[in-house]
PDB file of C-alpha atoms in Angstrom:
ATOM      1  CA  GLN V 179     -34.121  25.477  -0.124  1.00  0.00           C
ATOM      2  CA  LYS V 180     -31.032  22.774   0.162  1.00  0.00           C
ATOM      3  CA  GLU V 181     -27.749  23.577  -1.168  1.00  0.00           C
ATOM      4  CA  VAL V 182     -27.560  20.331  -2.923  1.00  0.00           C
ATOM      5  CA  GLU V 183     -30.460  18.100  -3.929  1.00  0.00           C
ATOM      6  CA  GLN V 184     -30.320  14.595  -4.952  1.00  0.00           C
ATOM      7  CA  ASN V 185     -33.307  12.356  -5.454  1.00  0.00           C
ATOM      8  CA  SER V 186     -32.691   9.928  -2.363  1.00  0.00           C
ATOM      9  CA  GLY V 187     -33.962   6.816  -4.651  1.00  0.00           C
ATOM     10  CA  PRO V 188     -33.546   3.871  -4.963  1.00  0.00           C
ATOM     11  CA  LEU V 189     -32.695   4.440  -8.578  1.00  0.00           C
ATOM     12  CA  SER V 190     -33.114   0.744 -10.468  1.00  0.00           C
ATOM     13  CA  VAL V 191     -31.620   0.237 -13.547  1.00  0.00           C
ATOM     14  CA  PRO V 192     -31.058  -3.815 -15.180  1.00  0.00           C
ATOM     15  CA  GLU V 193     -27.544  -5.283 -15.417  1.00  0.00           C
ATOM     16  CA  GLY V 194     -26.106  -2.942 -18.490  1.00  0.00           C
ATOM     17  CA  ALA V 195     -28.957  -0.707 -19.094  1.00  0.00           C
ATOM     18  CA  ILE V 196     -27.569   3.363 -18.556  1.00  0.00           C
ATOM     19  CA  ALA V 197     -27.888   4.606 -14.957  1.00  0.00           C
ATOM     20  CA  SER V 198     -28.270   8.125 -14.747  1.00  0.00           C
ATOM     21  CA  LEU V 199     -27.677  10.359 -11.585  1.00  0.00           C
ATOM     22  CA  ASN V 200     -29.128  13.836 -11.013  1.00  0.00           C
ATOM     23  CA  CYS V 201     -27.872  16.644  -9.034  1.00  0.00           C
ATOM     24  CA  THR V 202     -29.245  20.242  -8.956  1.00  0.00           C
ATOM     25  CA  TYR V 203     -27.182  23.251  -6.803  1.00  0.00           C
ATOM     26  CA  SER V 204     -28.499  26.518  -5.253  1.00  0.00           C
ATOM     27  CA  ASP V 205     -25.622  28.538  -5.128  1.00  0.00           C
ATOM     28  CA  ARG V 206     -25.320  30.381  -8.534  1.00  0.00           C
ATOM     29  CA  GLY V 207     -21.202  30.720  -7.771  1.00  0.00           C
ATOM     30  CA  SER V 208     -20.428  27.115  -7.487  1.00  0.00           C
ATOM     31  CA  GLN V 209     -17.629  26.483  -9.577  1.00  0.00           C
ATOM     32  CA  SER V 210     -16.389  22.647  -9.147  1.00  0.00           C
ATOM     33  CA  PHE V 211     -18.322  19.544  -8.591  1.00  0.00           C
ATOM     34  CA  PHE V 212     -17.893  15.993  -7.203  1.00  0.00           C
ATOM     35  CA  TRP V 213     -18.941  12.661  -7.901  1.00  0.00           C
ATOM     36  CA  TYR V 214     -18.256  10.507  -4.960  1.00  0.00           C
ATOM     37  CA  ARG V 215     -19.836   6.871  -4.332  1.00  0.00           C
ATOM     38  CA  GLN V 216     -20.081   5.307  -1.175  1.00  0.00           C
ATOM     39  CA  TYR V 217     -20.612   1.477  -0.402  1.00  0.00           C
ATOM     40  CA  SER V 218     -22.953   0.625   2.350  1.00  0.00           C
ATOM     41  CA  GLY V 219     -21.050   0.757   5.602  1.00  0.00           C
ATOM     42  CA  LYS V 220     -18.068   2.397   3.701  1.00  0.00           C
ATOM     43  CA  SER V 221     -16.321   5.419   3.223  1.00  0.00           C
ATOM     44  CA  PRO V 222     -17.121   7.503   0.397  1.00  0.00           C
ATOM     45  CA  GLU V 223     -14.980   7.490  -2.697  1.00  0.00           C
ATOM     46  CA  LEU V 224     -14.381  10.133  -5.373  1.00  0.00           C
ATOM     47  CA  ILE V 225     -15.109   8.410  -9.152  1.00  0.00           C
ATOM     48  CA  MET V 226     -15.736  11.888 -10.913  1.00  0.00           C
ATOM     49  CA  PHE V 227     -15.309  15.223 -11.332  1.00  0.00           C
ATOM     50  CA  ILE V 228     -15.902  18.482 -13.573  1.00  0.00           C
ATOM     51  CA  TYR V 229     -15.165  22.430 -13.756  1.00  0.00           C
ATOM     52  CA  SER V 230     -16.624  22.944 -16.890  1.00  0.00           C
ATOM     53  CA  ASN V 231     -19.910  22.793 -18.801  1.00  0.00           C
ATOM     54  CA  GLY V 232     -20.115  20.019 -20.796  1.00  0.00           C
ATOM     55  CA  ASP V 233     -19.396  16.437 -20.688  1.00  0.00           C
ATOM     56  CA  LYS V 234     -16.201  14.515 -18.863  1.00  0.00           C
ATOM     57  CA  GLU V 235     -15.938  10.635 -19.514  1.00  0.00           C
ATOM     58  CA  ASP V 236     -14.072   8.712 -18.062  1.00  0.00           C
ATOM     59  CA  GLY V 237     -14.516   4.825 -18.812  1.00  0.00           C
ATOM     60  CA  ARG V 238     -18.131   3.646 -18.389  1.00  0.00           C
ATOM     61  CA  PHE V 239     -18.667   6.913 -16.489  1.00  0.00           C
ATOM     62  CA  THR V 240     -19.808  10.592 -18.131  1.00  0.00           C
ATOM     63  CA  ALA V 241     -19.719  13.841 -15.881  1.00  0.00           C
ATOM     64  CA  GLN V 242     -22.219  16.621 -17.437  1.00  0.00           C
ATOM     65  CA  LEU V 243     -22.453  19.719 -15.988  1.00  0.00           C
ATOM     66  CA  ASN V 244     -24.806  22.505 -16.956  1.00  0.00           C
ATOM     67  CA  LYS V 245     -24.121  25.624 -15.182  1.00  0.00           C
ATOM     68  CA  ALA V 246     -26.849  27.904 -16.505  1.00  0.00           C
ATOM     69  CA  SER V 247     -29.511  25.373 -15.026  1.00  0.00           C
ATOM     70  CA  GLN V 248     -27.565  24.162 -12.124  1.00  0.00           C
ATOM     71  CA  TYR V 249     -27.339  20.675 -12.834  1.00  0.00           C
ATOM     72  CA  VAL V 250     -24.735  17.821 -12.851  1.00  0.00           C
ATOM     73  CA  SER V 251     -25.392  14.656 -13.788  1.00  0.00           C
ATOM     74  CA  LEU V 252     -23.634  11.517 -13.974  1.00  0.00           C
ATOM     75  CA  LEU V 253     -24.061   8.482 -16.568  1.00  0.00           C
ATOM     76  CA  ILE V 254     -23.174   4.993 -15.786  1.00  0.00           C
ATOM     77  CA  ARG V 255     -23.342   3.031 -19.032  1.00  0.00           C
ATOM     78  CA  ASP V 256     -23.533  -0.545 -19.006  1.00  0.00           C
ATOM     79  CA  SER V 257     -24.574  -1.024 -15.010  1.00  0.00           C
ATOM     80  CA  GLN V 258     -22.692  -3.439 -13.370  1.00  0.00           C
ATOM     81  CA  PRO V 259     -24.323  -5.368 -10.109  1.00  0.00           C
ATOM     82  CA  SER V 260     -20.888  -3.800  -8.303  1.00  0.00           C
ATOM     83  CA  ASP V 261     -22.508  -0.240  -9.278  1.00  0.00           C
ATOM     84  CA  SER V 262     -24.758  -0.386  -6.600  1.00  0.00           C
ATOM     85  CA  ALA V 263     -24.336   2.209  -4.130  1.00  0.00           C
ATOM     86  CA  THR V 264     -24.795   5.709  -2.835  1.00  0.00           C
ATOM     87  CA  TYR V 265     -23.390   8.224  -5.083  1.00  0.00           C
ATOM     88  CA  LEU V 266     -22.948  11.916  -3.480  1.00  0.00           C
ATOM     89  CA  CYS V 267     -22.975  14.940  -5.123  1.00  0.00           C
ATOM     90  CA  ALA V 268     -20.599  17.405  -4.029  1.00  0.00           C
ATOM     91  CA  VAL V 269     -20.671  21.012  -4.898  1.00  0.00           C
ATOM     92  CA  LEU V 270     -17.491  23.776  -4.441  1.00  0.00           C
ATOM     93  CA  GLY V 271     -17.240  27.350  -4.886  1.00  0.00           C
ATOM     94  CA  GLY V 272     -19.558  30.459  -4.620  1.00  0.00           C
ATOM     95  CA  THR V 273     -20.124  31.507  -0.586  1.00  0.00           C
ATOM     96  CA  ALA V 274     -18.741  27.459   0.075  1.00  0.00           C
ATOM     97  CA  SER V 275     -15.281  27.479   0.770  1.00  0.00           C
ATOM     98  CA  LYS V 276     -15.648  23.923   1.780  1.00  0.00           C
ATOM     99  CA  LEU V 277     -17.421  20.933  -0.242  1.00  0.00           C
ATOM    100  CA  THR V 278     -21.124  20.636   0.287  1.00  0.00           C
ATOM    101  CA  PHE V 279     -22.648  17.396   0.173  1.00  0.00           C
ATOM    102  CA  GLY V 280     -26.262  16.111  -0.865  1.00  0.00           C
ATOM    103  CA  THR V 281     -27.540  13.178   0.338  1.00  0.00           C
ATOM    104  CA  GLY V 282     -27.203  10.888  -2.244  1.00  0.00           C
ATOM    105  CA  THR V 283     -29.096   8.610  -4.888  1.00  0.00           C
ATOM    106  CA  ARG V 284     -29.286   5.356  -4.020  1.00  0.00           C
ATOM    107  CA  LEU V 285     -28.742   3.007  -6.887  1.00  0.00           C
ATOM    108  CA  GLN V 286     -29.952  -0.573  -7.605  1.00  0.00           C
ATOM    109  CA  VAL V 287     -28.442  -2.358 -10.602  1.00  0.00           C
ATOM    110  CA  THR V 288     -30.332  -5.539 -11.012  1.00  0.00           C
ATOM    111  CA  LEU V 289     -29.543  -8.735 -12.944  1.00  0.00           C
TER     112      LEU V 289
ATOM    113  CA  SER R  34       1.025   6.862  -2.262  1.00  0.00           C
ATOM    114  CA  GLN R  35      -1.010   8.509   0.487  1.00  0.00           C
ATOM    115  CA  THR R  36      -3.517   6.244   2.966  1.00  0.00           C
ATOM    116  CA  ILE R  37      -5.217   7.559   5.696  1.00  0.00           C
ATOM    117  CA  HIS R  38      -5.717   5.301   8.633  1.00  0.00           C
ATOM    118  CA  GLN R  39      -8.838   5.866  11.291  1.00  0.00           C
ATOM    119  CA  TRP R  40      -9.986   3.909  14.175  1.00  0.00           C
ATOM    120  CA  PRO R  41     -11.820   2.488  15.742  1.00  0.00           C
ATOM    121  CA  ALA R  42     -14.111   1.244  13.027  1.00  0.00           C
ATOM    122  CA  THR R  43     -17.161   0.702  15.693  1.00  0.00           C
ATOM    123  CA  LEU R  44     -17.917   2.419  18.790  1.00  0.00           C
ATOM    124  CA  VAL R  45     -20.901   1.885  21.071  1.00  0.00           C
ATOM    125  CA  GLN R  46     -20.626   4.464  24.002  1.00  0.00           C
ATOM    126  CA  PRO R  47     -23.024   5.031  26.879  1.00  0.00           C
ATOM    127  CA  VAL R  48     -24.731   9.159  26.374  1.00  0.00           C
ATOM    128  CA  GLY R  49     -22.275  11.146  28.953  1.00  0.00           C
ATOM    129  CA  SER R  50     -18.912   8.748  28.181  1.00  0.00           C
ATOM    130  CA  PRO R  51     -16.055  10.486  26.710  1.00  0.00           C
ATOM    131  CA  LEU R  52     -14.482  10.248  23.076  1.00  0.00           C
ATOM    132  CA  SER R  53     -11.842  10.158  21.357  1.00  0.00           C
ATOM    133  CA  LEU R  54     -11.412   9.257  17.452  1.00  0.00           C
ATOM    134  CA  GLU R  55      -8.109   9.362  16.002  1.00  0.00           C
ATOM    135  CA  CYS R  56      -7.273   9.674  12.278  1.00  0.00           C
ATOM    136  CA  THR R  57      -3.152   9.802  10.936  1.00  0.00           C
ATOM    137  CA  VAL R  58      -2.280   9.883   6.937  1.00  0.00           C
ATOM    138  CA  GLU R  59       0.361   8.872   5.603  1.00  0.00           C
ATOM    139  CA  GLY R  60       2.955   9.456   2.559  1.00  0.00           C
ATOM    140  CA  THR R  61       2.453  13.442   2.579  1.00  0.00           C
ATOM    141  CA  SER R  62       3.532  16.068   4.543  1.00  0.00           C
ATOM    142  CA  ASN R  63       1.156  19.324   5.408  1.00  0.00           C
ATOM    143  CA  PRO R  64      -2.457  17.956   3.947  1.00  0.00           C
ATOM    144  CA  ASN R  65      -5.519  19.927   4.852  1.00  0.00           C
ATOM    145  CA  LEU R  66      -7.525  17.607   7.339  1.00  0.00           C
ATOM    146  CA  TYR R  67     -11.254  17.193   7.795  1.00  0.00           C
ATOM    147  CA  TRP R  68     -13.432  15.589  10.637  1.00  0.00           C
ATOM    148  CA  TYR R  69     -17.170  14.837   8.827  1.00  0.00           C
ATOM    149  CA  ARG R  70     -20.516  12.867  10.301  1.00  0.00           C
ATOM    150  CA  GLN R  71     -23.314  11.017   7.815  1.00  0.00           C
ATOM    151  CA  ALA R  72     -25.890  10.588   9.721  1.00  0.00           C
ATOM    152  CA  ALA R  73     -28.516   8.275   8.890  1.00  0.00           C
ATOM    153  CA  GLY R  74     -30.829  10.166   5.882  1.00  0.00           C
ATOM    154  CA  ARG R  75     -28.384  12.952   5.946  1.00  0.00           C
ATOM    155  CA  GLY R  76     -25.411  14.219   3.702  1.00  0.00           C
ATOM    156  CA  LEU R  77     -21.982  14.293   4.842  1.00  0.00           C
ATOM    157  CA  GLN R  78     -21.549  17.404   7.610  1.00  0.00           C
ATOM    158  CA  LEU R  79     -18.500  18.669   8.414  1.00  0.00           C
ATOM    159  CA  LEU R  80     -17.594  19.333  11.150  1.00  0.00           C
ATOM    160  CA  PHE R  81     -13.934  20.761  11.532  1.00  0.00           C
ATOM    161  CA  TYR R  82     -10.800  21.301   9.246  1.00  0.00           C
ATOM    162  CA  SER R  83      -7.515  21.782   9.871  1.00  0.00           C
ATOM    163  CA  VAL R  84      -5.139  23.681   7.451  1.00  0.00           C
ATOM    164  CA  GLY R  85      -1.463  22.797   9.664  1.00  0.00           C
ATOM    165  CA  ILE R  86      -0.187  22.191  13.410  1.00  0.00           C
ATOM    166  CA  GLY R  87      -2.564  23.461  15.906  1.00  0.00           C
ATOM    167  CA  GLN R  88      -5.372  24.899  13.637  1.00  0.00           C
ATOM    168  CA  ILE R  89      -8.830  24.524  13.697  1.00  0.00           C
ATOM    169  CA  SER R  90     -11.761  25.178  12.011  1.00  0.00           C
ATOM    170  CA  SER R  91     -15.221  24.522  13.274  1.00  0.00           C
ATOM    171  CA  GLU R  92     -17.940  25.051  11.175  1.00  0.00           C
ATOM    172  CA  VAL R  93     -20.945  23.285  13.282  1.00  0.00           C
ATOM    173  CA  PRO R  94     -21.084  24.471  17.142  1.00  0.00           C
ATOM    174  CA  GLN R  95     -21.371  21.156  19.484  1.00  0.00           C
ATOM    175  CA  ASN R  96     -20.173  19.567  22.501  1.00  0.00           C
ATOM    176  CA  LEU R  97     -17.193  17.937  19.769  1.00  0.00           C
ATOM    177  CA  SER R  98     -13.677  19.641  19.637  1.00  0.00           C
ATOM    178  CA  ALA R  99     -10.602  18.619  17.431  1.00  0.00           C
ATOM    179  CA  SER R 100      -7.129  18.577  17.835  1.00  0.00           C
ATOM    180  CA  ARG R 101      -4.167  18.710  15.330  1.00  0.00           C
ATOM    181  CA  PRO R 102      -1.519  17.768  17.346  1.00  0.00           C
ATOM    182  CA  GLN R 103       1.214  16.594  14.641  1.00  0.00           C
ATOM    183  CA  ASP R 104       1.039  17.444  11.083  1.00  0.00           C
ATOM    184  CA  ARG R 105      -0.581  13.615   9.968  1.00  0.00           C
ATOM    185  CA  GLN R 106      -2.613  13.382  13.035  1.00  0.00           C
ATOM    186  CA  PHE R 107      -6.249  14.495  13.372  1.00  0.00           C
ATOM    187  CA  ILE R 108      -8.304  14.034  16.411  1.00  0.00           C
ATOM    188  CA  LEU R 109     -12.083  14.275  17.282  1.00  0.00           C
ATOM    189  CA  SER R 110     -13.065  14.282  21.053  1.00  0.00           C
ATOM    190  CA  SER R 111     -16.288  14.924  23.737  1.00  0.00           C
ATOM    191  CA  LYS R 112     -15.818  15.412  26.990  1.00  0.00           C
ATOM    192  CA  LYS R 113     -19.715  13.909  27.504  1.00  0.00           C
ATOM    193  CA  LEU R 114     -21.778  12.294  24.533  1.00  0.00           C
ATOM    194  CA  LEU R 115     -24.838  13.186  23.238  1.00  0.00           C
ATOM    195  CA  LEU R 116     -27.688  10.356  21.763  1.00  0.00           C
ATOM    196  CA  SER R 117     -27.624  12.983  18.834  1.00  0.00           C
ATOM    197  CA  ASP R 118     -23.391  12.138  18.677  1.00  0.00           C
ATOM    198  CA  SER R 119     -24.641   8.685  16.978  1.00  0.00           C
ATOM    199  CA  GLY R 120     -23.510   8.750  13.317  1.00  0.00           C
ATOM    200  CA  PHE R 121     -21.145   7.792  10.977  1.00  0.00           C
ATOM    201  CA  TYR R 122     -17.438   9.368  11.459  1.00  0.00           C
ATOM    202  CA  LEU R 123     -15.531  10.114   9.086  1.00  0.00           C
ATOM    203  CA  CYS R 124     -11.658  11.921   8.630  1.00  0.00           C
ATOM    204  CA  ALA R 125     -10.527  12.678   5.189  1.00  0.00           C
ATOM    205  CA  TRP R 126      -7.573  14.989   3.747  1.00  0.00           C
ATOM    206  CA  SER R 127      -6.418  16.580   0.765  1.00  0.00           C
ATOM    207  CA  LEU R 128      -3.662  18.970  -0.883  1.00  0.00           C
ATOM    208  CA  TYR R 129      -3.628  21.918  -3.002  1.00  0.00           C
ATOM    209  CA  PRO R 130      -6.772  23.456  -1.337  1.00  0.00           C
ATOM    210  CA  GLY R 131      -9.198  25.569  -3.310  1.00  0.00           C
ATOM    211  CA  LEU R 132     -11.508  24.862  -6.501  1.00  0.00           C
ATOM    212  CA  GLY R 133      -9.788  21.994  -7.510  1.00  0.00           C
ATOM    213  CA  GLU R 134      -9.720  20.024  -4.120  1.00  0.00           C
ATOM    214  CA  LYS R 135     -10.559  16.442  -3.718  1.00  0.00           C
ATOM    215  CA  LEU R 136     -10.859  14.708  -0.352  1.00  0.00           C
ATOM    216  CA  PHE R 137      -9.634  11.404   0.241  1.00  0.00           C
ATOM    217  CA  PHE R 138     -11.517   9.521   3.536  1.00  0.00           C
ATOM    218  CA  GLY R 139     -10.449   7.065   6.366  1.00  0.00           C
ATOM    219  CA  SER R 140     -13.146   4.041   6.852  1.00  0.00           C
ATOM    220  CA  GLY R 141     -14.804   5.536   8.954  1.00  0.00           C
ATOM    221  CA  THR R 142     -16.366   5.093  12.154  1.00  0.00           C
ATOM    222  CA  GLN R 143     -19.350   4.064  13.502  1.00  0.00           C
ATOM    223  CA  LEU R 144     -20.493   5.713  16.640  1.00  0.00           C
ATOM    224  CA  SER R 145     -23.612   4.558  18.321  1.00  0.00           C
ATOM    225  CA  VAL R 146     -23.982   5.926  21.499  1.00  0.00           C
ATOM    226  CA  LEU R 147     -26.368   4.633  23.961  1.00  0.00           C
TER     227      LEU R 147
END
């Protein structure tokens, strides 16, 4: 079982819709969760982080964490073509002292 | 503000040749420094990290090595490249290690070993 799992996609959503990206993790002791956005050929950029169960909102982005079910989600409201990228989930804590990344979900926002 | 510089942006090297990738950070002191590799269709793999000058931790056994000769300089090297060393290499820095640690990445080096 992979430590951090994401559906590779592509996830295709129309412009203006809500994009929902999901991530599950295997280490129940994980405590910190991060979402990075990576455009093709570019380096990852941190866009959200969450430590507590529940929702955390920042502009059009909402991170959701459910430690009991071991999943973390990223919602993007009013999706724009510029949101088209690969979104990497990263997890820290538990048995891992360093960030563990998922393989990412490719999001395509269509006009 | 802090910035991270990584070069070169692209590199094509023959098998068996040496490698040297350099990364420098500006605007901060005593950062944690990292080298990651991203192969096609795979997640980011941590190769090395450093918490200070001369202090290097290796996460994955391989033919690569890292050095930190100065506080804000991190170098990735190889004496003889393998085909499997191809990938997107990323340098990153962070402050305040721990559960709140946030990584900031350089622009990356696309390495093709032929």
